[in-house]
Amino acid sequence: MNPELLAIQKSSGAIFDDSQPSEKIAISFGNDATALTAATAGVALCDRSHWGLIQLSGGDRLRFLHNQSTNNIQMLKPGQSCDTVFVTSTARTIDLATVYVTEDKLLVLVSPNQRQKLMQLLDRYIFPADKVELEDLSDATAIFSLIGPKSPELLKQLGVKNLSFSEQTKHQIIDLNGHQLRIAEGSGLVTPGYTLIMPNDAAATVWQTLTNGGAVPLGENCWEQLRIEQGRPAPDYELTEDYNPLEAGLWHTLSFDKGCYIGQETIARLNTYKGVKQQLWGVQLTAPVEPGTAVMVGEDKVGIVTSYTNSNTGLFALAYIRTKAGGLGLKVQVGNVAGEVVDVPFLTRGYLA
């Protein structure tokens, strides 16, 4: 992390994750309730610089990434973006990523602790004739999310002009307090906002400018609560080799007519023959539970909890539940705890909707 940014965050009350000293991830700023309110009704600022950023360049970059992930990358034009999933050859999930297309490069925002795995995966499929170059920009880049409905007002207040998004323009370069940075539509969550990508040496100034303007710092604990409440699946929890993207509710990241790509045959077969045997759901609970706890209906095990949070709306979990057992409104037991299956806004269900 940029030492200046670290100092600013410490002065704002940041508490860091001691289990990952090299990453310096602020798990809280001692203001969790205020930060969550800001994310819902105002504007919060989350440091996502511990996420990974991979750059692809070269004349074959679109075709190459198109063949390595689930969405239709080749149809994208400069200024556009999309979510896509990296999967194994048998369509088991690795990571949910966001691709930003520029005039001569692709920027791929990947989840924490996934960049090395994905760099190795992508490098493995580059053949000598391919005009593709990979570069890991993670250590040279800072990534922030502005989260909340008042994010546009904050940027306008700070002098950002001509900021507009459409189907053709999902991200653009802006000047903020003398620094050039890329701003993209979307906070990484369902909550409205923006993703900001900038050189590391701009991070401290940009963070200070945004917080001075009224953005409330939001730590990793709050991000995790929001991600679980909204149903965004994460590696090591919902995205593992036990599940595929259809089960994970990531239908919006899939193209069924793009042709061959890694895992395509399995995904096409599951869709054609309606073979999704389990689905990711939210579960409203009456008491705390642990990830890994079985979900039961009567004497039958119908699923498993993958993530849990004590949220503003109560106790909440994400769980994979067998399709035949039911879905929305299903009454379940999670260990000794009563629960009810609820929908979450991040997920999409294709023919299961």
Short mmCIF file of N, CA, C and O in Angstrom, two decimals, residues 244-252 254 256 267 269-281 319-329 341-344 347-353:
data_model
loop_
_atom_site.label_atom_id
_atom_site.label_comp_id
_atom_site.label_asym_id
_atom_site.label_seq_id
_atom_site.Cartn_x
_atom_site.Cartn_y
_atom_site.Cartn_z
N ASN A 244 -20.80 -24.51 -10.15
CA ASN A 244 -20.65 -23.91 -11.47
C ASN A 244 -21.38 -22.56 -11.51
O ASN A 244 -22.14 -22.24 -10.60
N PRO A 245 -21.16 -21.74 -12.55
CA PRO A 245 -21.75 -20.39 -12.57
C PRO A 245 -23.27 -20.36 -12.59
O PRO A 245 -23.87 -19.39 -12.11
N LEU A 246 -23.92 -21.39 -13.14
CA LEU A 246 -25.38 -21.42 -13.15
C LEU A 246 -25.89 -21.62 -11.73
O LEU A 246 -26.86 -20.98 -11.30
N GLU A 247 -25.26 -22.52 -10.99
CA GLU A 247 -25.64 -22.75 -9.59
C GLU A 247 -25.37 -21.51 -8.75
O GLU A 247 -26.12 -21.20 -7.83
N ALA A 248 -24.31 -20.78 -9.10
CA ALA A 248 -23.92 -19.59 -8.33
C ALA A 248 -24.76 -18.36 -8.66
O ALA A 248 -24.52 -17.28 -8.13
N GLY A 249 -25.74 -18.51 -9.56
CA GLY A 249 -26.63 -17.39 -9.88
C GLY A 249 -25.96 -16.31 -10.72
O GLY A 249 -26.32 -15.14 -10.64
N LEU A 250 -25.00 -16.72 -11.56
CA LEU A 250 -24.25 -15.76 -12.37
C LEU A 250 -24.64 -15.86 -13.86
O LEU A 250 -23.80 -15.73 -14.75
N TRP A 251 -25.92 -16.08 -14.10
CA TRP A 251 -26.40 -16.22 -15.48
C TRP A 251 -26.13 -14.96 -16.30
O TRP A 251 -25.95 -15.04 -17.52
N HIS A 252 -26.11 -13.80 -15.66
CA HIS A 252 -25.87 -12.55 -16.39
C HIS A 252 -24.44 -12.44 -16.90
O HIS A 252 -24.13 -11.56 -17.70
N LEU A 254 -22.97 -15.07 -18.46
CA LEU A 254 -22.82 -16.18 -19.40
C LEU A 254 -23.35 -15.80 -20.78
O LEU A 254 -24.40 -15.18 -20.92
N PHE A 256 -24.52 -17.83 -24.16
CA PHE A 256 -24.81 -19.18 -24.64
C PHE A 256 -24.65 -19.30 -26.16
O PHE A 256 -24.89 -20.37 -26.71
N ILE A 267 -21.40 -26.07 -19.42
CA ILE A 267 -22.40 -25.02 -19.17
C ILE A 267 -23.56 -25.12 -20.16
O ILE A 267 -24.73 -25.02 -19.78
N ARG A 269 -24.61 -27.79 -21.72
CA ARG A 269 -25.39 -28.99 -21.42
C ARG A 269 -26.31 -28.77 -20.21
O ARG A 269 -27.48 -29.17 -20.22
N LEU A 270 -25.79 -28.09 -19.18
CA LEU A 270 -26.61 -27.81 -18.00
C LEU A 270 -27.80 -26.94 -18.37
O LEU A 270 -28.92 -27.14 -17.87
N ASN A 271 -27.59 -25.97 -19.25
CA ASN A 271 -28.68 -25.10 -19.67
C ASN A 271 -29.67 -25.84 -20.55
O ASN A 271 -30.89 -25.77 -20.34
N THR A 272 -29.18 -26.57 -21.52
CA THR A 272 -30.05 -27.27 -22.46
C THR A 272 -30.94 -28.29 -21.77
O THR A 272 -32.14 -28.39 -22.05
N TYR A 273 -30.36 -29.05 -20.86
CA TYR A 273 -31.10 -30.13 -20.20
C TYR A 273 -31.61 -29.75 -18.82
O TYR A 273 -32.03 -30.62 -18.06
N LYS A 274 -31.56 -28.45 -18.54
CA LYS A 274 -32.07 -27.94 -17.26
C LYS A 274 -31.52 -28.77 -16.08
O LYS A 274 -32.27 -29.30 -15.28
N GLY A 275 -30.19 -28.81 -16.04
CA GLY A 275 -29.52 -29.70 -15.10
C GLY A 275 -28.96 -29.03 -13.87
O GLY A 275 -28.03 -29.57 -13.24
N VAL A 276 -29.47 -27.85 -13.51
CA VAL A 276 -28.96 -27.15 -12.32
C VAL A 276 -29.57 -27.80 -11.07
O VAL A 276 -30.75 -27.63 -10.79
N LYS A 277 -28.75 -28.51 -10.33
CA LYS A 277 -29.26 -29.31 -9.22
C LYS A 277 -29.29 -28.56 -7.90
O LYS A 277 -29.94 -28.99 -6.94
N GLN A 278 -28.59 -27.43 -7.81
CA GLN A 278 -28.59 -26.63 -6.59
C GLN A 278 -28.43 -25.17 -6.98
O GLN A 278 -27.94 -24.86 -8.06
N GLN A 279 -28.88 -24.29 -6.08
CA GLN A 279 -28.82 -22.86 -6.37
C GLN A 279 -28.39 -22.10 -5.12
O GLN A 279 -28.68 -22.52 -3.99
N LEU A 280 -27.75 -20.95 -5.36
CA LEU A 280 -27.34 -20.07 -4.27
C LEU A 280 -28.50 -19.15 -3.90
O LEU A 280 -29.10 -18.51 -4.76
N TRP A 281 -28.80 -19.10 -2.59
CA TRP A 281 -29.90 -18.29 -2.06
C TRP A 281 -29.43 -17.55 -0.80
O TRP A 281 -28.43 -17.92 -0.18
N ALA A 319 -26.42 -19.62 1.10
CA ALA A 319 -26.37 -21.08 1.14
C ALA A 319 -26.75 -21.65 -0.22
O ALA A 319 -27.59 -21.09 -0.92
N TYR A 320 -26.10 -22.75 -0.57
CA TYR A 320 -26.52 -23.53 -1.73
C TYR A 320 -27.60 -24.51 -1.28
O TYR A 320 -27.43 -25.21 -0.27
N ILE A 321 -28.71 -24.53 -2.01
CA ILE A 321 -29.85 -25.37 -1.65
C ILE A 321 -30.29 -26.16 -2.89
O ILE A 321 -30.37 -25.61 -4.00
N ARG A 322 -30.57 -27.44 -2.71
CA ARG A 322 -30.99 -28.29 -3.82
C ARG A 322 -32.24 -27.73 -4.49
O ARG A 322 -33.22 -27.36 -3.84
N THR A 323 -32.21 -27.69 -5.82
CA THR A 323 -33.31 -27.12 -6.59
C THR A 323 -34.62 -27.83 -6.30
O THR A 323 -35.68 -27.19 -6.16
N LYS A 324 -34.58 -29.15 -6.18
CA LYS A 324 -35.82 -29.91 -5.95
C LYS A 324 -36.42 -29.65 -4.57
O LYS A 324 -37.61 -29.91 -4.35
N ALA A 325 -35.62 -29.15 -3.63
CA ALA A 325 -36.13 -28.89 -2.28
C ALA A 325 -37.02 -27.65 -2.25
O ALA A 325 -37.86 -27.51 -1.35
N GLY A 326 -36.82 -26.75 -3.21
CA GLY A 326 -37.60 -25.53 -3.23
C GLY A 326 -36.69 -24.32 -3.24
O GLY A 326 -35.46 -24.43 -3.25
N GLY A 327 -37.30 -23.14 -3.21
CA GLY A 327 -36.53 -21.90 -3.27
C GLY A 327 -37.13 -20.84 -2.40
O GLY A 327 -37.27 -21.01 -1.18
N LEU A 328 -37.50 -19.72 -3.00
CA LEU A 328 -38.01 -18.57 -2.28
C LEU A 328 -39.14 -18.96 -1.33
O LEU A 328 -40.12 -19.59 -1.73
N GLY A 329 -38.98 -18.59 -0.05
CA GLY A 329 -40.00 -18.86 0.96
C GLY A 329 -39.87 -20.19 1.66
O GLY A 329 -40.60 -20.46 2.63
N VAL A 341 -35.69 -19.11 3.25
CA VAL A 341 -34.97 -18.80 2.02
C VAL A 341 -35.53 -17.51 1.41
O VAL A 341 -36.75 -17.37 1.25
N VAL A 342 -34.61 -16.58 1.09
CA VAL A 342 -35.01 -15.30 0.49
C VAL A 342 -34.16 -15.03 -0.74
O VAL A 342 -33.09 -15.61 -0.91
N ASP A 343 -34.63 -14.14 -1.58
CA ASP A 343 -33.87 -13.78 -2.77
C ASP A 343 -32.83 -12.73 -2.41
O ASP A 343 -32.96 -12.02 -1.41
N VAL A 344 -31.79 -12.63 -3.23
CA VAL A 344 -30.75 -11.61 -3.06
C VAL A 344 -30.55 -10.92 -4.41
O VAL A 344 -30.59 -11.57 -5.46
N LEU A 347 -27.93 -11.82 -7.73
CA LEU A 347 -27.97 -13.06 -8.49
C LEU A 347 -29.05 -13.08 -9.56
O LEU A 347 -30.10 -12.44 -9.42
N THR A 348 -28.79 -13.83 -10.64
CA THR A 348 -29.77 -14.06 -11.70
C THR A 348 -29.88 -15.57 -11.92
O THR A 348 -28.96 -16.32 -11.64
N ARG A 349 -31.04 -16.02 -12.46
CA ARG A 349 -31.32 -17.45 -12.45
C ARG A 349 -31.72 -18.05 -13.80
O ARG A 349 -32.13 -19.19 -13.87
N GLY A 350 -31.63 -17.32 -14.90
CA GLY A 350 -31.89 -17.90 -16.20
C GLY A 350 -33.26 -18.55 -16.28
O GLY A 350 -34.27 -17.98 -15.88
N TYR A 351 -33.33 -19.78 -16.77
CA TYR A 351 -34.61 -20.48 -16.92
C TYR A 351 -35.23 -20.79 -15.58
O TYR A 351 -36.40 -21.18 -15.48
N LEU A 352 -34.45 -20.65 -14.48
CA LEU A 352 -34.97 -20.97 -13.14
C LEU A 352 -35.74 -19.80 -12.54
O LEU A 352 -36.34 -19.94 -11.49
N ALA A 353 -35.66 -18.64 -13.16
CA ALA A 353 -36.30 -17.43 -12.59
C ALA A 353 -37.81 -17.57 -12.59
O ALA A 353 -38.40 -18.23 -13.43
#
